[in-house]
Structure formats: structure tokens, C-alpha cells
Coordinates of C-alpha atoms in Angstrom, one line a residue:
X1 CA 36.0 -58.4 -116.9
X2 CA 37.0 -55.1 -119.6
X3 CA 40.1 -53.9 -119.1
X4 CA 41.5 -56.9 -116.9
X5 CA 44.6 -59.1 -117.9
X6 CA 45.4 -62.5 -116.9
X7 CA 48.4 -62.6 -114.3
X8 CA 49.9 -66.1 -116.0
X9 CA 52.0 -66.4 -112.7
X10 CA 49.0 -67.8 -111.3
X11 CA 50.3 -70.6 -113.7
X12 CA 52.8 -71.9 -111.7
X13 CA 49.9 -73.7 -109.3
X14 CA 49.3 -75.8 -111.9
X15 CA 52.6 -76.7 -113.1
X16 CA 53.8 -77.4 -109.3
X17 CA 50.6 -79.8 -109.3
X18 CA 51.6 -81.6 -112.4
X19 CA 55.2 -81.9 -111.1
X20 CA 54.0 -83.7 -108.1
X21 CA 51.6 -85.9 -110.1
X22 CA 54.2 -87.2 -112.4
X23 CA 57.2 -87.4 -109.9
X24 CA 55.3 -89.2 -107.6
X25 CA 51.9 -90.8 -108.4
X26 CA 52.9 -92.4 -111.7
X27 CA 54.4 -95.5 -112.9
X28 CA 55.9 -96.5 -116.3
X29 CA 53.1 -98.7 -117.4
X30 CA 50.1 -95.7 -116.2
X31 CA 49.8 -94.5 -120.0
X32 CA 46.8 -92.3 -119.9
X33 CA 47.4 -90.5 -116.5
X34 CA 51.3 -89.9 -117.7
X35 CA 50.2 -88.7 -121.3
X36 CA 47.3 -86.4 -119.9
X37 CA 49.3 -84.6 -117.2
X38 CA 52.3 -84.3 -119.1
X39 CA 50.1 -83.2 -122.2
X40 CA 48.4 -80.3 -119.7
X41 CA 51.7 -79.5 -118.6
X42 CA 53.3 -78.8 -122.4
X43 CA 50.1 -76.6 -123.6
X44 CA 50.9 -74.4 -120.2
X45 CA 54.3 -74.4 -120.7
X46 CA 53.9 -72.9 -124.4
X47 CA 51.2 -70.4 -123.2
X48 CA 53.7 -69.6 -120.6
X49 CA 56.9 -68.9 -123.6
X50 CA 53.9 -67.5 -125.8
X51 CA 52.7 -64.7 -123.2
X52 CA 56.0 -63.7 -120.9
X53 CA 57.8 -61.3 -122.0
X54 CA 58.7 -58.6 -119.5
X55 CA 62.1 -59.3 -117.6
X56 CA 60.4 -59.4 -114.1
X57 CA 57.8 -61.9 -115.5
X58 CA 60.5 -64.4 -116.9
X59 CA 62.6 -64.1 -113.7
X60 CA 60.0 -65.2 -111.5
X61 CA 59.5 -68.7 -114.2
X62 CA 63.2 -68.8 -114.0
X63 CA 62.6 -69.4 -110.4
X64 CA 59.1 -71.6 -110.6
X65 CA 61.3 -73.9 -113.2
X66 CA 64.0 -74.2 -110.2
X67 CA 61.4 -74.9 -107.7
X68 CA 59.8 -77.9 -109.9
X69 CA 63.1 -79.4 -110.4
X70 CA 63.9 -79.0 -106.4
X71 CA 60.5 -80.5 -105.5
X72 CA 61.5 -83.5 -107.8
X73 CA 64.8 -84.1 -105.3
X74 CA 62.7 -86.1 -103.2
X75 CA 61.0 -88.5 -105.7
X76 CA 62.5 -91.9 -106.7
X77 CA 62.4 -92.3 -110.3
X78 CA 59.4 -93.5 -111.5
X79 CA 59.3 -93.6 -115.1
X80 CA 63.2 -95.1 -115.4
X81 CA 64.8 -98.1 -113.5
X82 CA 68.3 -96.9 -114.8
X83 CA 68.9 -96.2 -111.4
X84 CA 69.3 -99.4 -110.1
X85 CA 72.1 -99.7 -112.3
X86 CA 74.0 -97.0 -111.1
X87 CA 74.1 -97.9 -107.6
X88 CA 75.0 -101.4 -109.2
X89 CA 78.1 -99.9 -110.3
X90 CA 78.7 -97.1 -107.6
X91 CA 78.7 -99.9 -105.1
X92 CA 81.2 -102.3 -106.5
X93 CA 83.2 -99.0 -106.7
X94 CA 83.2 -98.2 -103.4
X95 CA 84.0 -101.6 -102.5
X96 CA 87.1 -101.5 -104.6
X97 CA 85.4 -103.5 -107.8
X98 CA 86.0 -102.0 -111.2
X99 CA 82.0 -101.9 -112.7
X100 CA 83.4 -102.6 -116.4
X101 CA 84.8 -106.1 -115.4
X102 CA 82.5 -108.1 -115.4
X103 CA 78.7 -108.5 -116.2
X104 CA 76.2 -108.1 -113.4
X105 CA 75.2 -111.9 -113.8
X106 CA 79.1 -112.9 -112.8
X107 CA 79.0 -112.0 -109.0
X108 CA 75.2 -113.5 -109.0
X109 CA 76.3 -116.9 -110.3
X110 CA 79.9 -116.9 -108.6
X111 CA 77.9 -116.0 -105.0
X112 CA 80.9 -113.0 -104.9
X113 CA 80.0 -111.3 -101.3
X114 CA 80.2 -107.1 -101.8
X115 CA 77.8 -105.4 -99.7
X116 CA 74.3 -104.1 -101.3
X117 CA 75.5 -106.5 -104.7
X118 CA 72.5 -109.0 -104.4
X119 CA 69.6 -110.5 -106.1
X120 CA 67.4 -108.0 -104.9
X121 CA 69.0 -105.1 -106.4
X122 CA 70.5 -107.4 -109.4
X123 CA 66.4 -108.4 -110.5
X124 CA 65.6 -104.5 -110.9
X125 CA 68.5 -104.3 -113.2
X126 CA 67.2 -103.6 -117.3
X127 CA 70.3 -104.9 -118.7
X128 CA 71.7 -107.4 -116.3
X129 CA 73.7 -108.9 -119.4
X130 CA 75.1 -106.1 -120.5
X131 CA 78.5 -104.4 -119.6
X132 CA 77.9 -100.9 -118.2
X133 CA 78.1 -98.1 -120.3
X134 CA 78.2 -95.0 -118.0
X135 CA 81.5 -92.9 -118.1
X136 CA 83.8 -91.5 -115.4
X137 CA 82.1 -88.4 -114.4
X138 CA 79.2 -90.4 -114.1
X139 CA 80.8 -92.9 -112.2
X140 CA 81.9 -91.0 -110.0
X141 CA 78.8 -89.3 -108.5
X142 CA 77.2 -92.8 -108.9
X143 CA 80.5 -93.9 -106.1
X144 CA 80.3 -90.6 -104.0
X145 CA 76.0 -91.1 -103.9
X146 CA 76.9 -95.0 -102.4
X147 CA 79.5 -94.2 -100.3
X148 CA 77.3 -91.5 -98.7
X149 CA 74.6 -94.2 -98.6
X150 CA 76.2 -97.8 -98.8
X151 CA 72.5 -99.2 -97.9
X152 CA 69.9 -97.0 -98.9
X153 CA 68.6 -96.5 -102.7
X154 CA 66.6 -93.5 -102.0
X155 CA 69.4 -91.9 -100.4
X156 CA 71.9 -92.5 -102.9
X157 CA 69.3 -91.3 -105.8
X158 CA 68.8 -88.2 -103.8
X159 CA 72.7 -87.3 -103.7
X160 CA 72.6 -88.3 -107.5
X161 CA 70.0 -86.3 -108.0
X162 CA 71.5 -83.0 -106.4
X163 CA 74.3 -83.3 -108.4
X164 CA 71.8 -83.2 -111.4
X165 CA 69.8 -80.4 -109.4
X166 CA 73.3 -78.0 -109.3
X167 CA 74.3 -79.4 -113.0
X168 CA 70.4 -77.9 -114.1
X169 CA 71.2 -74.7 -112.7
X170 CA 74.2 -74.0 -114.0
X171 CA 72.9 -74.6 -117.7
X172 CA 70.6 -72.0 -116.8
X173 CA 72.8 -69.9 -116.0
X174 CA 75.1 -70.3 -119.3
X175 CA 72.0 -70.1 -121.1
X176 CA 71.1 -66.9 -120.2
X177 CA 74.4 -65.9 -120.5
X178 CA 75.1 -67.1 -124.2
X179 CA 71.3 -65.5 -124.9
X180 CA 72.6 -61.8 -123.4
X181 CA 76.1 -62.8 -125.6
X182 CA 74.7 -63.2 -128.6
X183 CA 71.7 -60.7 -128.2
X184 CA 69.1 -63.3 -128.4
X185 CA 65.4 -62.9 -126.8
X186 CA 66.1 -63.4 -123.0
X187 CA 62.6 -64.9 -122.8
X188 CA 64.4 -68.0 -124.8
X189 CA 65.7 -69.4 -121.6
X190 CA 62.0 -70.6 -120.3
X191 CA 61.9 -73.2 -123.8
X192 CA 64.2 -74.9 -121.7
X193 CA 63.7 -73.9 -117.8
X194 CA 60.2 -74.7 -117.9
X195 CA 59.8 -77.6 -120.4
X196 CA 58.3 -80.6 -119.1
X197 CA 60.7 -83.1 -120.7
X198 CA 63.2 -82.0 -119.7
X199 CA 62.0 -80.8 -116.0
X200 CA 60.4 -84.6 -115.8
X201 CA 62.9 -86.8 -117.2
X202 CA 66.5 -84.9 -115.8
X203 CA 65.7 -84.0 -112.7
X204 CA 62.8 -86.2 -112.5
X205 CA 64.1 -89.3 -113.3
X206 CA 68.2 -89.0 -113.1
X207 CA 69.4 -89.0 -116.9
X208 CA 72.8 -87.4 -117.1
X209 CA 72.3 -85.5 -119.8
X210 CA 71.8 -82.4 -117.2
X211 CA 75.2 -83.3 -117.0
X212 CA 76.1 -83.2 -120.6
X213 CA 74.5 -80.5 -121.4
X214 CA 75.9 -77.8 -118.5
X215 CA 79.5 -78.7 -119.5
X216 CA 78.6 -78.3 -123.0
X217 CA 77.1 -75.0 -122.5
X218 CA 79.9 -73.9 -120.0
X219 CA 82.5 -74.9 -122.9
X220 CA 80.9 -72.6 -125.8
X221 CA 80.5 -69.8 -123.1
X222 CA 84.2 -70.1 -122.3
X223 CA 85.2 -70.1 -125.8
X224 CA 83.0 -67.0 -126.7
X225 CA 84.7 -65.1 -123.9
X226 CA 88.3 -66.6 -125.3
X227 CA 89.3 -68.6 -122.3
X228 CA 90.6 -71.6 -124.0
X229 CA 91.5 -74.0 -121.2
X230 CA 88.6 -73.7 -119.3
X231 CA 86.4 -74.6 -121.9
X232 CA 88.4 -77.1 -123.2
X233 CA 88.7 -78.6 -119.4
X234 CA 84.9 -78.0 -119.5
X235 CA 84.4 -80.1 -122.7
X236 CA 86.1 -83.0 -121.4
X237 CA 83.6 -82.9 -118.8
X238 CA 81.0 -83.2 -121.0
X239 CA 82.8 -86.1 -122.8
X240 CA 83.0 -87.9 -120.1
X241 CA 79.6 -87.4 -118.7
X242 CA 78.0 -88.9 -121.9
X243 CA 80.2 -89.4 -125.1
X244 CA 78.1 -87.3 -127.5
X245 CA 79.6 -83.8 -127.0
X246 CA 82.6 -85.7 -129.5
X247 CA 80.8 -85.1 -132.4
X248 CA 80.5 -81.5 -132.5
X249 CA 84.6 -81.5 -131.8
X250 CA 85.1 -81.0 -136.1
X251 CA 82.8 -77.9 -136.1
X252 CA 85.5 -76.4 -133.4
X253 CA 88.6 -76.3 -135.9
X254 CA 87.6 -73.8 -138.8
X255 CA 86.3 -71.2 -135.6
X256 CA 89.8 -72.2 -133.6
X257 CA 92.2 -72.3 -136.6
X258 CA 94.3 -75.4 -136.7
X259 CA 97.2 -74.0 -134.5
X260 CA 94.4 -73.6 -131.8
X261 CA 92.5 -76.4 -132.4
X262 CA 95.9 -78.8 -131.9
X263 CA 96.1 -77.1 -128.2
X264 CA 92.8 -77.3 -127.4
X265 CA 91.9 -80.7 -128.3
X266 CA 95.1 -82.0 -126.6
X267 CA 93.8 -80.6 -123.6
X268 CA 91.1 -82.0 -124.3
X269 CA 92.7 -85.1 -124.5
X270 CA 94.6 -85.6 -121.7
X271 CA 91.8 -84.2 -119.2
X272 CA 89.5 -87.3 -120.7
X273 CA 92.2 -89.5 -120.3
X274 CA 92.6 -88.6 -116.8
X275 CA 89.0 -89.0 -116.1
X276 CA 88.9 -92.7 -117.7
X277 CA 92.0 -94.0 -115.8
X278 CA 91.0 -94.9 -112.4
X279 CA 88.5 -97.1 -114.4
X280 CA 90.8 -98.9 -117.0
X281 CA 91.8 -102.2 -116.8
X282 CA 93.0 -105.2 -118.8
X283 CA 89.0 -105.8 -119.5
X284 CA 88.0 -102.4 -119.9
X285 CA 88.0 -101.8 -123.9
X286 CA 86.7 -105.2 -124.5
X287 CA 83.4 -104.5 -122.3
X288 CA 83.4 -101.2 -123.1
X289 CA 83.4 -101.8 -126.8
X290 CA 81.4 -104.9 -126.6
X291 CA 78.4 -102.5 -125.0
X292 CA 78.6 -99.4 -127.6
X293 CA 78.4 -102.3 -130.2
X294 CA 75.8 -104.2 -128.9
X295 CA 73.8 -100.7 -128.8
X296 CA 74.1 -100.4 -132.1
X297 CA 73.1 -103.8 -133.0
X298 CA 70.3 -104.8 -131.0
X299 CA 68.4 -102.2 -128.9
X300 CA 65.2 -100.7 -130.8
X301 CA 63.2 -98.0 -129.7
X302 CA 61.0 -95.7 -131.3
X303 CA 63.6 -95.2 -134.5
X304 CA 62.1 -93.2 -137.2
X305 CA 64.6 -93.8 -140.9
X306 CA 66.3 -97.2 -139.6
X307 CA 63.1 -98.7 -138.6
X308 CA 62.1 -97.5 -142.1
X309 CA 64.9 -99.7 -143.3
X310 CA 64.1 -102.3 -141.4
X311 CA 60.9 -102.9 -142.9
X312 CA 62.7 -103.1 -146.3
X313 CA 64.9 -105.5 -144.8
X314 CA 62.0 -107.9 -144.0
X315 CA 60.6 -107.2 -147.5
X316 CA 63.5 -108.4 -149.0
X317 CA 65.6 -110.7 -147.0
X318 CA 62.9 -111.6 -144.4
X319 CA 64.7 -110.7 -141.0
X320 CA 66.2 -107.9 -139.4
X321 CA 69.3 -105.8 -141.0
X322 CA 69.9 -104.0 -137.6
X323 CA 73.2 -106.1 -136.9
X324 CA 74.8 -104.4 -140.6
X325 CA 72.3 -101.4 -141.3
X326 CA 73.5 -100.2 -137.0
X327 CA 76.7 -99.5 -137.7
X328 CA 76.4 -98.7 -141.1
X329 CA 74.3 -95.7 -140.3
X330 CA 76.6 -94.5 -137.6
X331 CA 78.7 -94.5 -140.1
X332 CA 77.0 -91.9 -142.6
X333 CA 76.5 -89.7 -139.3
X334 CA 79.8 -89.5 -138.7
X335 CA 80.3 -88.7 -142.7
X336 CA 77.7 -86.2 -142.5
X337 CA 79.2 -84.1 -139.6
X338 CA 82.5 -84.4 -141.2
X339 CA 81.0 -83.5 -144.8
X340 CA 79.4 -80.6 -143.0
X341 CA 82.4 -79.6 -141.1
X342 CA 84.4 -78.8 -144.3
X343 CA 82.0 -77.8 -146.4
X344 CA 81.2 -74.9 -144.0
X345 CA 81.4 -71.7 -145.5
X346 CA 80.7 -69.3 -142.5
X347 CA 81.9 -70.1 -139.7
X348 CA 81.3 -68.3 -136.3
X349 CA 80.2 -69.4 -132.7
X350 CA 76.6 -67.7 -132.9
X351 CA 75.9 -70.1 -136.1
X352 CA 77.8 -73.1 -134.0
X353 CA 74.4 -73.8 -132.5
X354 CA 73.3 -74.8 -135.3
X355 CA 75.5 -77.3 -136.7
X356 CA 75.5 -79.0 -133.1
X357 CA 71.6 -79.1 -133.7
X358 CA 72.0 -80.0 -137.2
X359 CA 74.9 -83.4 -136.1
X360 CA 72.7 -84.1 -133.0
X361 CA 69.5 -84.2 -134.8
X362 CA 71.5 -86.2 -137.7
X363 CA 72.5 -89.0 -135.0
X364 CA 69.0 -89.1 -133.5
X365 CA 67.7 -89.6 -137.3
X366 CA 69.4 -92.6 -138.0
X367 CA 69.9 -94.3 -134.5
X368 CA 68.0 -97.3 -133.4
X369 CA 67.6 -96.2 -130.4
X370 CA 65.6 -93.0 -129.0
X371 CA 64.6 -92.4 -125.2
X372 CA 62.6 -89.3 -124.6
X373 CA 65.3 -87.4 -122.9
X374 CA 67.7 -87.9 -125.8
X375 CA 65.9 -84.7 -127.0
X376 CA 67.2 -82.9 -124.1
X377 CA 70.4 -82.0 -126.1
X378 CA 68.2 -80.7 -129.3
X379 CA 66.0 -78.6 -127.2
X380 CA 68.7 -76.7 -125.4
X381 CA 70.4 -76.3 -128.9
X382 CA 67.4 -74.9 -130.7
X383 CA 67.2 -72.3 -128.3
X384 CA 70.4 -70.4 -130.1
X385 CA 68.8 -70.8 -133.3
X386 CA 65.6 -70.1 -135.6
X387 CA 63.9 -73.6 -135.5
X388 CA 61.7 -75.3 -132.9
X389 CA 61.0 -78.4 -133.9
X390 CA 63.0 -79.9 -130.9
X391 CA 60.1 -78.3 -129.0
X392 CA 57.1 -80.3 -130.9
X393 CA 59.1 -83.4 -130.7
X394 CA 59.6 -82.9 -126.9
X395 CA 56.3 -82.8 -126.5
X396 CA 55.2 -85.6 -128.6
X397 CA 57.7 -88.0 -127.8
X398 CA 56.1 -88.8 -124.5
X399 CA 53.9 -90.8 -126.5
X400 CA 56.7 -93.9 -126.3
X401 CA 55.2 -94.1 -122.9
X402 CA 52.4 -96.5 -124.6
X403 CA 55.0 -98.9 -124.7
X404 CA 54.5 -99.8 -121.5
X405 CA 51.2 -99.7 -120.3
X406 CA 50.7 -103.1 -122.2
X407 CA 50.6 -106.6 -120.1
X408 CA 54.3 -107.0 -121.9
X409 CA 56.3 -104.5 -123.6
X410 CA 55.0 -103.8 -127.0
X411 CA 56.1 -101.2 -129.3
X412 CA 53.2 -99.1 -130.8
X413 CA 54.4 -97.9 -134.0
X414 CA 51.1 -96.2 -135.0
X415 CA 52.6 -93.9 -131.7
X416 CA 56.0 -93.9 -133.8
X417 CA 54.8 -93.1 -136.9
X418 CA 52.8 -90.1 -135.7
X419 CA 55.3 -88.8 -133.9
X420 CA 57.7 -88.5 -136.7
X421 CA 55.7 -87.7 -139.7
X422 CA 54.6 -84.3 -137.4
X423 CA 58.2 -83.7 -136.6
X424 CA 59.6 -84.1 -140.1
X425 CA 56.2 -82.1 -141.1
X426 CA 57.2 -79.2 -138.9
X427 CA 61.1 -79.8 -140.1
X428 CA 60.5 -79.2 -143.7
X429 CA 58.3 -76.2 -142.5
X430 CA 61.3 -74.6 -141.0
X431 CA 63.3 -75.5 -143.7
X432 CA 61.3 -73.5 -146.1
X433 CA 60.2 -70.3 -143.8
X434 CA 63.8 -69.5 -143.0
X435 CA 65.1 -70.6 -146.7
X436 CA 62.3 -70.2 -148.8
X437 CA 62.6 -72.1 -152.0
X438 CA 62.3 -69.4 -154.0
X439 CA 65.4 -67.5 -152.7
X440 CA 67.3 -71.2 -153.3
X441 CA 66.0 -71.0 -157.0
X442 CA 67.0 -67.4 -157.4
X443 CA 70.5 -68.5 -156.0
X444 CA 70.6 -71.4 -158.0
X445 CA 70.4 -69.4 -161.4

């Protein structure tokens, strides 16, 4: 009718529907249902950002976002069997058996009795002969979800899972602080709160980059405000809830000064050091190295450059490079932070968002290895700054899931290939609205 508006709270029915449907009726290998809910889901969720705008309106999706992830407590994760690993390794802890000693297989094949360390749980393991990767703070809630529930998988999830819940909440809340901070559109909070990615695959399905991502947030937030230690103590968290956070360390020191920086990363230090010990033996760097090298030499997944390189490779030589061309492009990441570190001109925290977006999205780039919710740490980033490409690619990412819906696991790279080309499409976009190339020309002259 004239005159009438649409009340896009009446939204959240919907989206609460669509939660349910992917927490709970899907599987892995259910392609189409997965791709159309979740693709009904992310054209909502952009009306949603698109259309909100007054305060009152954004606080009550603030709210439907925490409901969604709440209502997700209760699912087991359907769409990752990563659990099973971390009760794997939370109950050898809290039986007094350090998880990075030996390989899953060993207390199979050596009939070692530990309670709830059988073949049942042992053939739902994805990488039974693989050291675990998962560091202390993850650890940890993976020991405190077993001991609360020495016998029961959904229980333990569900404990995991809160802890995921609170660590969600929290980045809201630094989010909305750093947004009021730096005098940012409040309304930026719901690309995160409400994305479907991230709402699915966190929450959803227990990746620990909710983790990650509130320490990491909590540490800028503490630096803005010039409380040193707390952010610094808040960093190590991060570290130790998944190693990326270390990479955006270098862009700290020109904003610190070196005198600061020393302090700070000692801190730093010695709280990460505290956090590995209760899990470092005489095996420990062995395993643990043996793992971060084997996941740069053989797992492949939806790659965009190195599987770009690899084709060449089989042009040329006739097998796969990944065992030299893995390592060799972590190795220009890490050039290309450091390059970008001190070649930095202006340096403050507002523009620090963007050179963690710019290392991030560098890593992801050339890894072999990308997981949908590896573009949780993007999105959240992109928030702070101008570009929203992290938000296509969330969206399209989802795609990987035709992976699975195959009798065995086949990588679609027609999927892959579309994916990327949009997202380097809508890249270069970016690129050339906020630095058009004829302002680079006139600078050039």
C-alpha cells in the first residue's frame, strides 16, 4: 500500500528458520539444500546492512545475530568433523596424556586403555595420521569440555561451543567499540553480527577462530585506549588460540616505537610461553613442526594462485610442485608483510586494519589450503576499512561445499575458479574506486 514501509525486523523469522535448517537438518555432502539456504540467508543478510540504519533498528539485529548463534549451542556440528578431534585430544588430556606425543593411530595399534580413546571415536577422526595442530588455549577448553563430560560428545561440543558463544560476544562488543573509536558507521557491526559464514561456521560448527578473532580485537582496543599490558596479554591469547595473529606483530613497531615495541612483545612472549608449557615435551617440536610442515606440503583445498602454479608444474615437470612451491610461498608472505611493514609511510591504528586485511588476505592468496571460515578473520577486518570484498567472498565460498556432495571427495574447480575470478574482479574494483588510476598517474608525474 502508498505510504507504507516495510518493517525489515520481520526479517529475523527467516533468518532464525535458516539457522535451524543449516544447524540441524544438513549434512556435509547435502550440496543443494546447504547452497540454497545459505544463499537465501546472505541476500537477507545484505538487504538487512543495505536498509538498517537507525540505532534502535541495528540494536535489535545486534540481538537477532546473538539469538542465531545461541540457538546453534545445541546443534552438533554438521558441516565439520573437527570435533572429533578435539575431544581426541581433550581426553588424553584429562587423562594425564600429552595430545602432541604421539599420532592417534599409536594408542589404536598399541591397544593403550584411556577412557573414551577408541576406535569408535578414532574412525571419525579426518586426520588420524597427523599430529594435532591445535594450540594451548584451545587445548584447554577442548580438556575443560571432557572433563565436564568424560563420556558424552554432545556434551563436550556444547561446553566448547559456549566458550565460542561468550568469545562471539565479546568481538561484538570490541567491534562496536573500535567502530564508536574511530567514528566509523555503527551500522558496520551487522557485516559481521549477522553474516552467515560466520554465524554458521563459528558458532555453528566450533572453528576457533571466534577465539582468534575476540582476542585480536580486544588487543587493538586496548592499544587504542594505551593500556599496553592488557593488550599485549590479550594478543598472546590470540596467538595461542590460532597462530595467525603473529603476522600482523611487524605492523605494531612503527605505531609502538621500538622502546615500546621491545616491552610489549616480551610480554608477549613470555605470556605465550606460559600458555605452551604445560604442553611441551621431549616430542613436542618434532610433532608440532612435522604438522605445520605437512600443511604446507600436502593439504589442497580450494587454493586460487598456488593451484595456478600447480597447473604449470604439471605442464612442465608433469607432477605436483606443492612439496617446494608450499613453503616457498609462505615464504614470500612473510616477505610481503615484512616489505610492507617498512615501507609504511603512515602509520596509525585507524589505517592498522588495513594492513592486517592486506597480510591476512596476502596468506590466504598464496596458501594451499582455504576452509570457508578462514574468511572469518578478513571479514571482521574489512569492517575498519573501505573494501568489502571479504564480504562477496564469504558469500561465495560456500560453494566448496560441492566438494562433498559427490560419492567420493572431488574437488570442483569450475566452483574454484568462479569463486576467485569474482573476488579478484571485485578486488581490482576496490582497488581502482578508492585509488583511481588517474590520481596514481597524476602522482606518478
Amino acid at each position: 500500500m502508498k505510504g507504507k514501509t516495510i518493517d525489515f525486523r520481520l526479517l529475523a523469522i527467516p533468518l532464525i528458520a535458516l539457522t535451524v535448517g543449516l544447524g540441524f537438518f544438513v549434512q556435509q555432502s547435502d550440496f543443494i539444500p546447504i547452497i540454497s539456504q545459505f544463499g537465501i540467508f546472505f541476500f537477507i543478510y545484505i538487504l538487512i546492512f543495505k536498509y538498517t540504519n537507525e540505532k534502535s533498528k541495528i540494536a535489535f539485529f545486534i540481538g537477532v545475530s546473538i539469538l542465531l548463534r545461541f540457538i546453534l549451542l545445541f546443534a552438533l556440528p554438521n558441516l565439520s568433523d573437527d570435533v572429533y578431534r578435539f575431544i581426541w585430544d581433550g581426553r588424553l588430556l584429562i587423562n594425564g596424556h600429552n595430545p602432541f606425543d604421539f599420532l592417534p593411530s599409536y594408542y589404536i595399534e598399541n591397544n593403550v586403555s584411556i577412557p573414551g580413546i577408541d576406535e569408535s571415536l578414532f574412525h571419525k577422526l579426518n586426520s588420524p595420521e597427523y599430529f594435532t595442530i591445535y594450540p594451548p588455549v584451545a587445548q584447554g577448553v577442548f580438556a575443560f569440555a571432557c572433563w565436564l563430560f568424560p563420556s558424552s560428545i554432545i556434551g563436550s561440543a556444547i561446553t566448547m561451543k559456549v566458550f565460542l558463544f561468550l568469545c562471539e560476544i565479546g568481538s561484538l562488543f570490541f567491534i562496536k567499540k573500535l567502530l564508536n573509536h574511530f567514528q566509523l558507521p555503527s551500522k558496520n557491526i551487522l557485516l559481521y553480527a549477522l553474516n552467515p559464514l560466520i554465524i554458521i561456521e563459528l558458532c555453528g560448527n566450533l572453528h576457533f577462530e571466534a577465539a582468534m578473532i575476540c582476542f585480536l580485537l580486544a588487543a587493538v582496543y586496548f592499544l587504542v585506549k594505551n593500556k599496553m599490558t592488557l593488550s599485549a596479554f590479550s594478543i598472546a591469547l590470540s596467538v595461542a588460540s590460532k597462530l595467525l595473529p603473529l603476522m600482523f606483530l611487524p605492523f605494531f613497531i612503527k605505531r609502538l616505537g621500538w622502546k615500546k615495541s621491545i616491552q610489549y612483545f616480551a610480554i608477549v612472549g613470555v605470556v605465550v610461553v606460559l600458555l605452551f608449557v604445560p604442553l611441551l615435551s621431549g616430542a613436542f617440536f618434532n610433532n608440532f613442526g612435522a604438522s605445520l610442515d605437512l600443511y604446507f606440503q600436502k593439504f589442497e583445498f580450494n587454493a586460487s594462485i598456488y593451484y595456478a602454479i600447480r597447473w604449470v608444474g604439471y605442464q612442465v615437470t608433469g607432477y605436483n610442485w606443492i612439496q617446494s612451491a608450499g613453503p616457498a610461498l609462505a615464504v614470500i608472505v612473510l616477505l610481503g608483510i615484512l616489505a610492507s611493514t617498512f615501507l609504511e609511510k603512515k602509520f596509525t591504528w585507524e589505517n592498522l586494519f588495513g594492513k592486517m586485511l592486506f597480510a591476512i588476505c596476502l596468506y590466504l592468496a598464496f596458501a594451499t589450503i582455504v576452509h570457508p571460515w578462514y574468511v572469518s578473520l578478513p571479514i571482521v577486518l574489512c569492517l575498519f576499512t573501505r573494501f568489502r570484498f571479504p564480504i562477496l567472498w564469504s558469500g561465495l565460498i560456500f560453494l566448496t561445499y560441492i566438494n562433498y556432495s559427490y560419492g567420493a571427495y572431488f574437488e570442483n574447480l569450475w566452483m574454484v575458479g568462479i569463486e576467485y575470478v569474482l573476488v579478484f574482479s571485485f578486488l581490482i574494483y576496490e582497488l581502482t574506486k578508492t585509488y583511481p588510476i588517474s590520481s596514481l598517474r597524476d602522482q606518478s608525474k
